[in-house]
Amino acid sequence: MSAPNLSAPDPSASSLGAALIATGYLPSPALGTALRLVTLLGKPLLLEGPAGVGKTQAAKALAEALGTRLIRLQCYEGLDAQSALYEWNYPRQLLHLRLLEGQHALETNPEAEQDLYRPEFLLRRPLLEAITQDAPPVLLIDEVDRADEAFEAFLLELLAEWQISIPELGTISATHRPHVILTSNRERDLSDALRRRCLYLWVDYPTPEAELAIVRARLPDVEASLAQQVVNAAAYLRALPLSKTPGIAETLDWVEALVALHRDALTPDTVEETLGCVIKLREDQAVVRQKLQGLMTAALQQL
């Protein structure tokens, strides 16, 4: 294969920012700059932060903004390099082998078995898929903190070399370097070596003003007063001692549910009826209900 084309597009800050907004994603200035640097420097970007703050969505928005393919590797405990790279299509190889046997090809040409390891029998998994595209894709390595240290070490080698060795086919080098986004919820500490190789940004919950802008961008038909109430309520809930703090996706789900139910304001009864849209653990719901009961009691005492 030809040498990697490491040249990167040079979108201006305004053009990339406008393209991201057009997808419905409103990054902070720091995140918008970090995403632009991914395209300019060709360096991976590590996004860390609590679940539900839009880290995965940033990669999706970048791919849509650049008009390129998003390739996602979802990490999990026990993920190994082989599962992330490739595997051979054994059922198809077996059918081909039976065809060769039926044609007596193996008897006349013992090397015919090598036909079983042609590229068309290869199942490309996300990492191999990412380096064999005709244009630079966005490679999302999601929740890398769920994978173990051995996979992280392999990932470091790939990010350094951008080539993959397949014993039956040889070395495959990247024709275009992907735009790489890694996300982490900090389930475990990542190595210093991986951090050194990446740009880094901590992504936190948005301010109420920023979240309101997100709600209005994603759900433009919602009443302004209802959107403001839900955003304020979400900020209040995040300040409570919950095991699973609601993210932006839960805020949007809550607003959509209220609109679908034709509710134009948050009332105690409405919160009780729709709490499952935003609080997803029974123990957390108990904390919220206890807090709401206390607020109602305090309000009645002031009458």
PDB file of C-alpha atoms in Angstrom:
ATOM      1  CA  MET A   1       0.000   0.000   0.000  1.00  0.00           C
ATOM      2  CA  SER A   2       1.089   3.593  -0.496  1.00  0.00           C
ATOM      3  CA  ALA A   3       2.554   5.679   2.307  1.00  0.00           C
ATOM      4  CA  PRO A   4       0.020   7.206   4.669  1.00  0.00           C
ATOM      5  CA  ASN A   5      -1.453  10.525   3.645  1.00  0.00           C
ATOM      6  CA  LEU A   6      -1.097  12.441   6.879  1.00  0.00           C
ATOM      7  CA  SER A   7      -2.264  15.788   5.541  1.00  0.00           C
ATOM      8  CA  ALA A   8      -5.263  17.129   7.398  1.00  0.00           C
ATOM      9  CA  PRO A   9      -8.042  19.483   6.331  1.00  0.00           C
ATOM     10  CA  ASP A  10      -7.784  23.006   7.658  1.00  0.00           C
ATOM     11  CA  PRO A  11     -11.294  24.046   8.593  1.00  0.00           C
ATOM     12  CA  SER A  12     -11.490  27.499  10.053  1.00  0.00           C
ATOM     13  CA  ALA A  13     -12.803  27.822  13.567  1.00  0.00           C
ATOM     14  CA  SER A  14     -15.939  29.517  12.296  1.00  0.00           C
ATOM     15  CA  SER A  15     -16.661  26.980   9.548  1.00  0.00           C
ATOM     16  CA  LEU A  16     -16.188  23.941  11.793  1.00  0.00           C
ATOM     17  CA  GLY A  17     -18.142  25.605  14.608  1.00  0.00           C
ATOM     18  CA  ALA A  18     -21.006  26.391  12.243  1.00  0.00           C
ATOM     19  CA  ALA A  19     -20.953  22.818  10.902  1.00  0.00           C
ATOM     20  CA  LEU A  20     -21.095  21.404  14.433  1.00  0.00           C
ATOM     21  CA  ILE A  21     -23.992  23.683  15.365  1.00  0.00           C
ATOM     22  CA  ALA A  22     -25.793  22.631  12.180  1.00  0.00           C
ATOM     23  CA  THR A  23     -25.741  19.048  13.484  1.00  0.00           C
ATOM     24  CA  GLY A  24     -27.523  20.203  16.660  1.00  0.00           C
ATOM     25  CA  TYR A  25     -24.382  19.919  18.789  1.00  0.00           C
ATOM     26  CA  LEU A  26     -23.299  23.017  20.720  1.00  0.00           C
ATOM     27  CA  PRO A  27     -19.739  22.539  21.992  1.00  0.00           C
ATOM     28  CA  SER A  28     -18.145  24.795  24.542  1.00  0.00           C
ATOM     29  CA  PRO A  29     -15.387  27.067  23.170  1.00  0.00           C
ATOM     30  CA  ALA A  30     -12.748  24.748  24.661  1.00  0.00           C
ATOM     31  CA  LEU A  31     -14.330  21.636  23.129  1.00  0.00           C
ATOM     32  CA  GLY A  32     -14.806  23.334  19.778  1.00  0.00           C
ATOM     33  CA  THR A  33     -11.110  24.253  19.753  1.00  0.00           C
ATOM     34  CA  ALA A  34     -10.085  20.729  20.778  1.00  0.00           C
ATOM     35  CA  LEU A  35     -12.131  19.194  17.952  1.00  0.00           C
ATOM     36  CA  ARG A  36     -10.554  21.586  15.462  1.00  0.00           C
ATOM     37  CA  LEU A  37      -7.078  20.638  16.702  1.00  0.00           C
ATOM     38  CA  VAL A  38      -7.912  16.977  16.072  1.00  0.00           C
ATOM     39  CA  THR A  39      -8.331  17.822  12.381  1.00  0.00           C
ATOM     40  CA  LEU A  40      -5.316  20.154  12.234  1.00  0.00           C
ATOM     41  CA  LEU A  41      -2.712  18.198  14.206  1.00  0.00           C
ATOM     42  CA  GLY A  42      -3.823  14.642  13.567  1.00  0.00           C
ATOM     43  CA  LYS A  43      -3.566  13.883  17.283  1.00  0.00           C
ATOM     44  CA  PRO A  44      -6.122  11.820  19.233  1.00  0.00           C
ATOM     45  CA  LEU A  45      -8.372  13.672  21.659  1.00  0.00           C
ATOM     46  CA  LEU A  46      -9.139  12.123  25.048  1.00  0.00           C
ATOM     47  CA  LEU A  47     -12.438  13.360  26.476  1.00  0.00           C
ATOM     48  CA  GLU A  48     -12.981  12.550  30.142  1.00  0.00           C
ATOM     49  CA  GLY A  49     -15.927  13.358  32.318  1.00  0.00           C
ATOM     50  CA  PRO A  50     -19.072  11.968  33.901  1.00  0.00           C
ATOM     51  CA  ALA A  51     -21.456   9.889  31.847  1.00  0.00           C
ATOM     52  CA  GLY A  52     -24.079  11.781  29.909  1.00  0.00           C
ATOM     53  CA  VAL A  53     -22.246  15.040  29.215  1.00  0.00           C
ATOM     54  CA  GLY A  54     -21.956  14.584  25.435  1.00  0.00           C
ATOM     55  CA  LYS A  55     -18.525  13.003  24.947  1.00  0.00           C
ATOM     56  CA  THR A  56     -19.732  10.342  22.522  1.00  0.00           C
ATOM     57  CA  GLN A  57     -21.992  12.850  20.804  1.00  0.00           C
ATOM     58  CA  ALA A  58     -18.959  15.064  20.137  1.00  0.00           C
ATOM     59  CA  ALA A  59     -17.434  12.366  17.917  1.00  0.00           C
ATOM     60  CA  LYS A  60     -20.732  11.817  16.112  1.00  0.00           C
ATOM     61  CA  ALA A  61     -21.115  15.550  15.531  1.00  0.00           C
ATOM     62  CA  LEU A  62     -17.533  15.864  14.266  1.00  0.00           C
ATOM     63  CA  ALA A  63     -18.056  13.087  11.737  1.00  0.00           C
ATOM     64  CA  GLU A  64     -21.274  14.684  10.513  1.00  0.00           C
ATOM     65  CA  ALA A  65     -19.685  18.140  10.394  1.00  0.00           C
ATOM     66  CA  LEU A  66     -16.739  16.848   8.337  1.00  0.00           C
ATOM     67  CA  GLY A  67     -19.008  14.780   6.100  1.00  0.00           C
ATOM     68  CA  THR A  68     -17.073  11.613   6.849  1.00  0.00           C
ATOM     69  CA  ARG A  69     -17.773   8.190   8.288  1.00  0.00           C
ATOM     70  CA  LEU A  70     -17.979   7.515  12.025  1.00  0.00           C
ATOM     71  CA  ILE A  71     -16.413   4.195  13.072  1.00  0.00           C
ATOM     72  CA  ARG A  72     -17.058   3.265  16.702  1.00  0.00           C
ATOM     73  CA  LEU A  73     -15.188   0.809  18.879  1.00  0.00           C
ATOM     74  CA  GLN A  74     -17.167   0.216  22.073  1.00  0.00           C
ATOM     75  CA  CYS A  75     -14.725  -0.903  24.749  1.00  0.00           C
ATOM     76  CA  TYR A  76     -15.606  -3.444  27.428  1.00  0.00           C
ATOM     77  CA  GLU A  77     -13.876  -5.577  30.024  1.00  0.00           C
ATOM     78  CA  GLY A  78     -12.002  -8.394  28.317  1.00  0.00           C
ATOM     79  CA  LEU A  79     -11.769  -6.693  24.918  1.00  0.00           C
ATOM     80  CA  ASP A  80      -8.698  -7.991  23.084  1.00  0.00           C
ATOM     81  CA  ALA A  81      -6.786  -6.774  20.055  1.00  0.00           C
ATOM     82  CA  GLN A  82      -8.147  -9.496  17.776  1.00  0.00           C
ATOM     83  CA  SER A  83     -11.766  -8.551  18.474  1.00  0.00           C
ATOM     84  CA  ALA A  84     -11.011  -4.917  17.673  1.00  0.00           C
ATOM     85  CA  LEU A  85      -8.988  -5.639  14.510  1.00  0.00           C
ATOM     86  CA  TYR A  86     -10.311  -8.471  12.359  1.00  0.00           C
ATOM     87  CA  GLU A  87     -11.349 -12.085  12.147  1.00  0.00           C
ATOM     88  CA  TRP A  88     -11.671 -14.574   9.337  1.00  0.00           C
ATOM     89  CA  ASN A  89     -15.099 -15.420   7.966  1.00  0.00           C
ATOM     90  CA  TYR A  90     -14.973 -19.117   8.847  1.00  0.00           C
ATOM     91  CA  PRO A  91     -18.376 -20.140   7.377  1.00  0.00           C
ATOM     92  CA  ARG A  92     -17.469 -18.555   4.036  1.00  0.00           C
ATOM     93  CA  GLN A  93     -14.006 -20.131   4.133  1.00  0.00           C
ATOM     94  CA  LEU A  94     -15.570 -23.532   4.795  1.00  0.00           C
ATOM     95  CA  LEU A  95     -17.912 -23.172   1.823  1.00  0.00           C
ATOM     96  CA  HIS A  96     -14.974 -22.196  -0.365  1.00  0.00           C
ATOM     97  CA  LEU A  97     -12.980 -25.189   0.901  1.00  0.00           C
ATOM     98  CA  ARG A  98     -15.828 -27.559   0.030  1.00  0.00           C
ATOM     99  CA  LEU A  99     -15.996 -26.008  -3.422  1.00  0.00           C
ATOM    100  CA  LEU A 100     -12.281 -26.647  -3.909  1.00  0.00           C
ATOM    101  CA  GLU A 101     -12.690 -30.219  -2.734  1.00  0.00           C
ATOM    102  CA  GLY A 102     -15.584 -30.733  -5.114  1.00  0.00           C
ATOM    103  CA  GLN A 103     -13.435 -29.504  -7.969  1.00  0.00           C
ATOM    104  CA  HIS A 104     -10.529 -31.693  -6.745  1.00  0.00           C
ATOM    105  CA  ALA A 105      -8.410 -28.524  -6.727  1.00  0.00           C
ATOM    106  CA  LEU A 106      -6.612 -29.516  -3.538  1.00  0.00           C
ATOM    107  CA  GLU A 107      -5.370 -32.729  -5.131  1.00  0.00           C
ATOM    108  CA  THR A 108      -3.901 -31.018  -8.175  1.00  0.00           C
ATOM    109  CA  ASN A 109      -2.761 -27.809  -6.456  1.00  0.00           C
ATOM    110  CA  PRO A 110      -1.925 -28.105  -2.714  1.00  0.00           C
ATOM    111  CA  GLU A 111      -1.337 -24.340  -2.577  1.00  0.00           C
ATOM    112  CA  ALA A 112      -5.002 -23.745  -3.324  1.00  0.00           C
ATOM    113  CA  GLU A 113      -5.615 -23.721   0.432  1.00  0.00           C
ATOM    114  CA  GLN A 114      -3.972 -20.313   0.514  1.00  0.00           C
ATOM    115  CA  ASP A 115      -7.063 -19.005  -1.308  1.00  0.00           C
ATOM    116  CA  LEU A 116      -8.830 -19.301   2.030  1.00  0.00           C
ATOM    117  CA  TYR A 117      -6.922 -16.251   3.241  1.00  0.00           C
ATOM    118  CA  ARG A 118      -7.803 -13.726   0.593  1.00  0.00           C
ATOM    119  CA  PRO A 119      -8.996 -10.239   1.630  1.00  0.00           C
ATOM    120  CA  GLU A 120     -12.592 -11.061   0.680  1.00  0.00           C
ATOM    121  CA  PHE A 121     -12.702 -13.611   3.519  1.00  0.00           C
ATOM    122  CA  LEU A 122     -11.590 -11.009   6.058  1.00  0.00           C
ATOM    123  CA  LEU A 123     -14.123  -9.488   8.474  1.00  0.00           C
ATOM    124  CA  ARG A 124     -12.856  -6.030   9.321  1.00  0.00           C
ATOM    125  CA  ARG A 125     -13.478  -4.870  12.859  1.00  0.00           C
ATOM    126  CA  PRO A 126     -13.419  -1.154  13.813  1.00  0.00           C
ATOM    127  CA  LEU A 127      -9.657  -0.559  14.043  1.00  0.00           C
ATOM    128  CA  LEU A 128      -8.811  -2.229  10.737  1.00  0.00           C
ATOM    129  CA  GLU A 129     -11.844  -0.606   9.142  1.00  0.00           C
ATOM    130  CA  ALA A 130     -10.658   2.815  10.315  1.00  0.00           C
ATOM    131  CA  ILE A 131      -7.267   2.640   8.591  1.00  0.00           C
ATOM    132  CA  THR A 132      -8.528   1.310   5.249  1.00  0.00           C
ATOM    133  CA  GLN A 133     -10.973   4.062   4.307  1.00  0.00           C
ATOM    134  CA  ASP A 134     -10.739   6.176   1.174  1.00  0.00           C
ATOM    135  CA  ALA A 135     -11.100   9.338   3.292  1.00  0.00           C
ATOM    136  CA  PRO A 136     -10.146  10.011   6.922  1.00  0.00           C
ATOM    137  CA  PRO A 137     -12.997   8.756   9.136  1.00  0.00           C
ATOM    138  CA  VAL A 138     -13.705   9.720  12.724  1.00  0.00           C
ATOM    139  CA  LEU A 139     -12.650   6.798  14.912  1.00  0.00           C
ATOM    140  CA  LEU A 140     -14.487   6.802  18.236  1.00  0.00           C
ATOM    141  CA  ILE A 141     -12.854   4.603  20.888  1.00  0.00           C
ATOM    142  CA  ASP A 142     -15.678   4.777  23.395  1.00  0.00           C
ATOM    143  CA  GLU A 143     -15.212   4.196  27.144  1.00  0.00           C
ATOM    144  CA  VAL A 144     -11.578   3.177  26.779  1.00  0.00           C
ATOM    145  CA  ASP A 145     -11.366   3.022  30.574  1.00  0.00           C
ATOM    146  CA  ARG A 146     -13.488  -0.164  30.493  1.00  0.00           C
ATOM    147  CA  ALA A 147     -10.778  -2.050  28.593  1.00  0.00           C
ATOM    148  CA  ASP A 148      -7.789  -3.470  30.457  1.00  0.00           C
ATOM    149  CA  GLU A 149      -4.145  -2.372  30.470  1.00  0.00           C
ATOM    150  CA  ALA A 150      -3.114  -4.957  27.857  1.00  0.00           C
ATOM    151  CA  PHE A 151      -5.522  -3.543  25.291  1.00  0.00           C
ATOM    152  CA  GLU A 152      -4.422  -0.025  26.171  1.00  0.00           C
ATOM    153  CA  ALA A 153      -0.801  -1.004  25.434  1.00  0.00           C
ATOM    154  CA  PHE A 154      -1.827  -2.399  22.044  1.00  0.00           C
ATOM    155  CA  LEU A 155      -3.758   0.778  21.342  1.00  0.00           C
ATOM    156  CA  LEU A 156      -0.656   2.863  22.042  1.00  0.00           C
ATOM    157  CA  GLU A 157       1.274   0.908  19.414  1.00  0.00           C
ATOM    158  CA  LEU A 158      -1.484   1.384  16.847  1.00  0.00           C
ATOM    159  CA  LEU A 159      -1.718   5.136  17.511  1.00  0.00           C
ATOM    160  CA  ALA A 160       2.055   5.392  17.016  1.00  0.00           C
ATOM    161  CA  GLU A 161       2.454   3.298  13.868  1.00  0.00           C
ATOM    162  CA  TRP A 162      -0.941   3.324  12.142  1.00  0.00           C
ATOM    163  CA  GLN A 163      -0.333  -0.086  10.671  1.00  0.00           C
ATOM    164  CA  ILE A 164      -1.630  -3.571  11.378  1.00  0.00           C
ATOM    165  CA  SER A 165       0.084  -6.898  10.710  1.00  0.00           C
ATOM    166  CA  ILE A 166      -2.038  -9.812   9.521  1.00  0.00           C
ATOM    167  CA  PRO A 167       0.092 -12.980   9.314  1.00  0.00           C
ATOM    168  CA  GLU A 168      -1.680 -14.315   6.234  1.00  0.00           C
ATOM    169  CA  LEU A 169      -1.720 -11.002   4.344  1.00  0.00           C
ATOM    170  CA  GLY A 170       1.221  -8.990   5.648  1.00  0.00           C
ATOM    171  CA  THR A 171       1.283  -5.435   6.976  1.00  0.00           C
ATOM    172  CA  ILE A 172      -1.546  -3.045   6.186  1.00  0.00           C
ATOM    173  CA  SER A 173      -0.654   0.627   6.616  1.00  0.00           C
ATOM    174  CA  ALA A 174      -3.120   3.475   6.883  1.00  0.00           C
ATOM    175  CA  THR A 175      -3.770   5.399   3.694  1.00  0.00           C
ATOM    176  CA  HIS A 176      -5.394   8.161   5.747  1.00  0.00           C
ATOM    177  CA  ARG A 177      -4.935   8.792   9.444  1.00  0.00           C
ATOM    178  CA  PRO A 178      -8.330   8.764  11.214  1.00  0.00           C
ATOM    179  CA  HIS A 179      -9.541  11.596  13.400  1.00  0.00           C
ATOM    180  CA  VAL A 180      -9.477   9.806  16.760  1.00  0.00           C
ATOM    181  CA  ILE A 181     -11.705  10.583  19.751  1.00  0.00           C
ATOM    182  CA  LEU A 182     -11.295   8.536  22.940  1.00  0.00           C
ATOM    183  CA  THR A 183     -13.793   8.834  25.777  1.00  0.00           C
ATOM    184  CA  SER A 184     -13.448   7.860  29.423  1.00  0.00           C
ATOM    185  CA  ASN A 185     -15.826   7.917  32.383  1.00  0.00           C
ATOM    186  CA  ARG A 186     -12.848   7.344  34.704  1.00  0.00           C
ATOM    187  CA  GLU A 187     -13.820   3.799  35.677  1.00  0.00           C
ATOM    188  CA  ARG A 188     -10.070   3.313  36.051  1.00  0.00           C
ATOM    189  CA  ASP A 189      -6.984   5.482  35.629  1.00  0.00           C
ATOM    190  CA  LEU A 190      -5.474   5.504  32.146  1.00  0.00           C
ATOM    191  CA  SER A 191      -1.733   5.250  31.668  1.00  0.00           C
ATOM    192  CA  ASP A 192       0.492   8.303  31.443  1.00  0.00           C
ATOM    193  CA  ALA A 193       1.743   7.007  28.092  1.00  0.00           C
ATOM    194  CA  LEU A 194      -1.735   7.141  26.577  1.00  0.00           C
ATOM    195  CA  ARG A 195      -2.399  10.583  28.034  1.00  0.00           C
ATOM    196  CA  ARG A 196       0.876  11.914  26.611  1.00  0.00           C
ATOM    197  CA  ARG A 197      -0.106  10.773  23.145  1.00  0.00           C
ATOM    198  CA  CYS A 198      -3.468  12.573  23.265  1.00  0.00           C
ATOM    199  CA  LEU A 199      -4.888  16.028  23.486  1.00  0.00           C
ATOM    200  CA  TYR A 200      -7.014  16.182  26.623  1.00  0.00           C
ATOM    201  CA  LEU A 201     -10.215  17.857  27.766  1.00  0.00           C
ATOM    202  CA  TRP A 202     -12.385  17.361  30.824  1.00  0.00           C
ATOM    203  CA  VAL A 203     -16.059  17.627  29.848  1.00  0.00           C
ATOM    204  CA  ASP A 204     -18.369  18.530  32.707  1.00  0.00           C
ATOM    205  CA  TYR A 205     -22.109  19.037  32.977  1.00  0.00           C
ATOM    206  CA  PRO A 206     -23.131  22.191  31.125  1.00  0.00           C
ATOM    207  CA  THR A 207     -24.210  25.348  32.888  1.00  0.00           C
ATOM    208  CA  PRO A 208     -27.984  25.906  32.920  1.00  0.00           C
ATOM    209  CA  GLU A 209     -27.543  28.573  30.240  1.00  0.00           C
ATOM    210  CA  ALA A 210     -25.588  26.206  27.994  1.00  0.00           C
ATOM    211  CA  GLU A 211     -28.000  23.339  28.580  1.00  0.00           C
ATOM    212  CA  LEU A 212     -30.956  25.558  27.768  1.00  0.00           C
ATOM    213  CA  ALA A 213     -29.294  26.424  24.468  1.00  0.00           C
ATOM    214  CA  ILE A 214     -28.818  22.711  23.770  1.00  0.00           C
ATOM    215  CA  VAL A 215     -32.487  21.975  24.530  1.00  0.00           C
ATOM    216  CA  ARG A 216     -33.658  24.825  22.294  1.00  0.00           C
ATOM    217  CA  ALA A 217     -31.343  23.674  19.482  1.00  0.00           C
ATOM    218  CA  ARG A 218     -32.433  20.027  19.675  1.00  0.00           C
ATOM    219  CA  LEU A 219     -36.098  20.711  20.435  1.00  0.00           C
ATOM    220  CA  PRO A 220     -36.850  24.080  18.845  1.00  0.00           C
ATOM    221  CA  ASP A 221     -40.642  23.786  19.195  1.00  0.00           C
ATOM    222  CA  VAL A 222     -40.701  23.427  22.999  1.00  0.00           C
ATOM    223  CA  GLU A 223     -42.113  26.300  25.023  1.00  0.00           C
ATOM    224  CA  ALA A 224     -39.338  28.494  26.404  1.00  0.00           C
ATOM    225  CA  SER A 225     -40.774  28.496  29.920  1.00  0.00           C
ATOM    226  CA  LEU A 226     -41.031  24.685  30.051  1.00  0.00           C
ATOM    227  CA  ALA A 227     -37.484  24.271  28.732  1.00  0.00           C
ATOM    228  CA  GLN A 228     -36.207  26.670  31.376  1.00  0.00           C
ATOM    229  CA  GLN A 229     -38.052  24.839  34.151  1.00  0.00           C
ATOM    230  CA  VAL A 230     -36.682  21.450  33.125  1.00  0.00           C
ATOM    231  CA  VAL A 231     -33.127  22.757  32.802  1.00  0.00           C
ATOM    232  CA  ASN A 232     -33.349  24.345  36.258  1.00  0.00           C
ATOM    233  CA  ALA A 233     -34.772  21.118  37.676  1.00  0.00           C
ATOM    234  CA  ALA A 234     -31.958  19.084  36.088  1.00  0.00           C
ATOM    235  CA  ALA A 235     -29.364  21.383  37.653  1.00  0.00           C
ATOM    236  CA  TYR A 236     -31.085  20.962  41.027  1.00  0.00           C
ATOM    237  CA  LEU A 237     -31.121  17.163  40.692  1.00  0.00           C
ATOM    238  CA  ARG A 238     -27.414  17.072  39.843  1.00  0.00           C
ATOM    239  CA  ALA A 239     -26.666  18.761  43.147  1.00  0.00           C
ATOM    240  CA  LEU A 240     -28.315  15.915  45.074  1.00  0.00           C
ATOM    241  CA  PRO A 241     -26.306  12.906  46.357  1.00  0.00           C
ATOM    242  CA  LEU A 242     -27.362  10.538  43.551  1.00  0.00           C
ATOM    243  CA  SER A 243     -25.650   7.358  42.405  1.00  0.00           C
ATOM    244  CA  LYS A 244     -26.417   8.104  38.746  1.00  0.00           C
ATOM    245  CA  THR A 245     -26.534  11.790  38.022  1.00  0.00           C
ATOM    246  CA  PRO A 246     -28.783  12.665  35.061  1.00  0.00           C
ATOM    247  CA  GLY A 247     -26.998  13.803  31.918  1.00  0.00           C
ATOM    248  CA  ILE A 248     -27.990  15.955  28.983  1.00  0.00           C
ATOM    249  CA  ALA A 249     -29.722  13.030  27.291  1.00  0.00           C
ATOM    250  CA  GLU A 250     -32.017  12.646  30.315  1.00  0.00           C
ATOM    251  CA  THR A 251     -32.857  16.359  30.208  1.00  0.00           C
ATOM    252  CA  LEU A 252     -33.838  16.042  26.557  1.00  0.00           C
ATOM    253  CA  ASP A 253     -35.852  12.886  27.266  1.00  0.00           C
ATOM    254  CA  TRP A 254     -37.678  14.680  30.059  1.00  0.00           C
ATOM    255  CA  VAL A 255     -38.582  17.633  27.867  1.00  0.00           C
ATOM    256  CA  GLU A 256     -39.776  15.351  25.067  1.00  0.00           C
ATOM    257  CA  ALA A 257     -41.911  13.352  27.509  1.00  0.00           C
ATOM    258  CA  LEU A 258     -43.546  16.480  28.908  1.00  0.00           C
ATOM    259  CA  VAL A 259     -44.306  17.764  25.410  1.00  0.00           C
ATOM    260  CA  ALA A 260     -45.756  14.374  24.423  1.00  0.00           C
ATOM    261  CA  LEU A 261     -47.967  14.456  27.535  1.00  0.00           C
ATOM    262  CA  HIS A 262     -49.058  18.032  26.750  1.00  0.00           C
ATOM    263  CA  ARG A 263     -47.696  19.359  30.037  1.00  0.00           C
ATOM    264  CA  ASP A 264     -46.738  23.007  29.921  1.00  0.00           C
ATOM    265  CA  ALA A 265     -45.196  23.288  33.394  1.00  0.00           C
ATOM    266  CA  LEU A 266     -43.423  21.225  36.027  1.00  0.00           C
ATOM    267  CA  THR A 267     -45.607  20.576  39.048  1.00  0.00           C
ATOM    268  CA  PRO A 268     -44.970  18.168  41.939  1.00  0.00           C
ATOM    269  CA  ASP A 269     -47.457  15.717  40.411  1.00  0.00           C
ATOM    270  CA  THR A 270     -45.839  16.011  36.989  1.00  0.00           C
ATOM    271  CA  VAL A 271     -42.385  15.429  38.443  1.00  0.00           C
ATOM    272  CA  GLU A 272     -43.650  12.351  40.281  1.00  0.00           C
ATOM    273  CA  GLU A 273     -45.292  10.927  37.155  1.00  0.00           C
ATOM    274  CA  THR A 274     -42.322  11.506  34.844  1.00  0.00           C
ATOM    275  CA  LEU A 275     -39.432  10.963  37.248  1.00  0.00           C
ATOM    276  CA  GLY A 276     -38.417   7.795  35.408  1.00  0.00           C
ATOM    277  CA  CYS A 277     -37.437   9.891  32.397  1.00  0.00           C
ATOM    278  CA  VAL A 278     -34.606  11.549  34.278  1.00  0.00           C
ATOM    279  CA  ILE A 279     -33.787   9.406  37.346  1.00  0.00           C
ATOM    280  CA  LYS A 280     -33.006   5.790  36.445  1.00  0.00           C
ATOM    281  CA  LEU A 281     -32.320   4.132  39.812  1.00  0.00           C
ATOM    282  CA  ARG A 282     -34.894   3.243  42.468  1.00  0.00           C
ATOM    283  CA  GLU A 283     -32.617   4.451  45.280  1.00  0.00           C
ATOM    284  CA  ASP A 284     -32.067   7.781  43.541  1.00  0.00           C
ATOM    285  CA  GLN A 285     -35.793   8.204  43.004  1.00  0.00           C
ATOM    286  CA  ALA A 286     -36.299   7.717  46.750  1.00  0.00           C
ATOM    287  CA  VAL A 287     -33.766  10.495  47.437  1.00  0.00           C
ATOM    288  CA  VAL A 288     -35.571  12.848  45.041  1.00  0.00           C
ATOM    289  CA  ARG A 289     -39.027  12.061  46.413  1.00  0.00           C
ATOM    290  CA  GLN A 290     -37.811  12.644  49.977  1.00  0.00           C
ATOM    291  CA  LYS A 291     -36.331  15.973  48.933  1.00  0.00           C
ATOM    292  CA  LEU A 292     -39.498  17.011  47.118  1.00  0.00           C
ATOM    293  CA  GLN A 293     -41.592  16.072  50.139  1.00  0.00           C
ATOM    294  CA  GLY A 294     -39.366  18.234  52.312  1.00  0.00           C
ATOM    295  CA  LEU A 295     -39.727  21.169  49.917  1.00  0.00           C
ATOM    296  CA  MET A 296     -43.506  20.811  49.872  1.00  0.00           C
ATOM    297  CA  THR A 297     -43.628  20.670  53.665  1.00  0.00           C
ATOM    298  CA  ALA A 298     -41.504  23.811  53.926  1.00  0.00           C
ATOM    299  CA  ALA A 299     -43.743  25.608  51.425  1.00  0.00           C
ATOM    300  CA  LEU A 300     -46.904  24.685  53.356  1.00  0.00           C
ATOM    301  CA  GLN A 301     -45.386  25.956  56.595  1.00  0.00           C
ATOM    302  CA  GLN A 302     -44.901  29.366  54.993  1.00  0.00           C
ATOM    303  CA  LEU A 303     -48.589  29.704  54.086  1.00  0.00           C
TER     304      LEU A 303
END
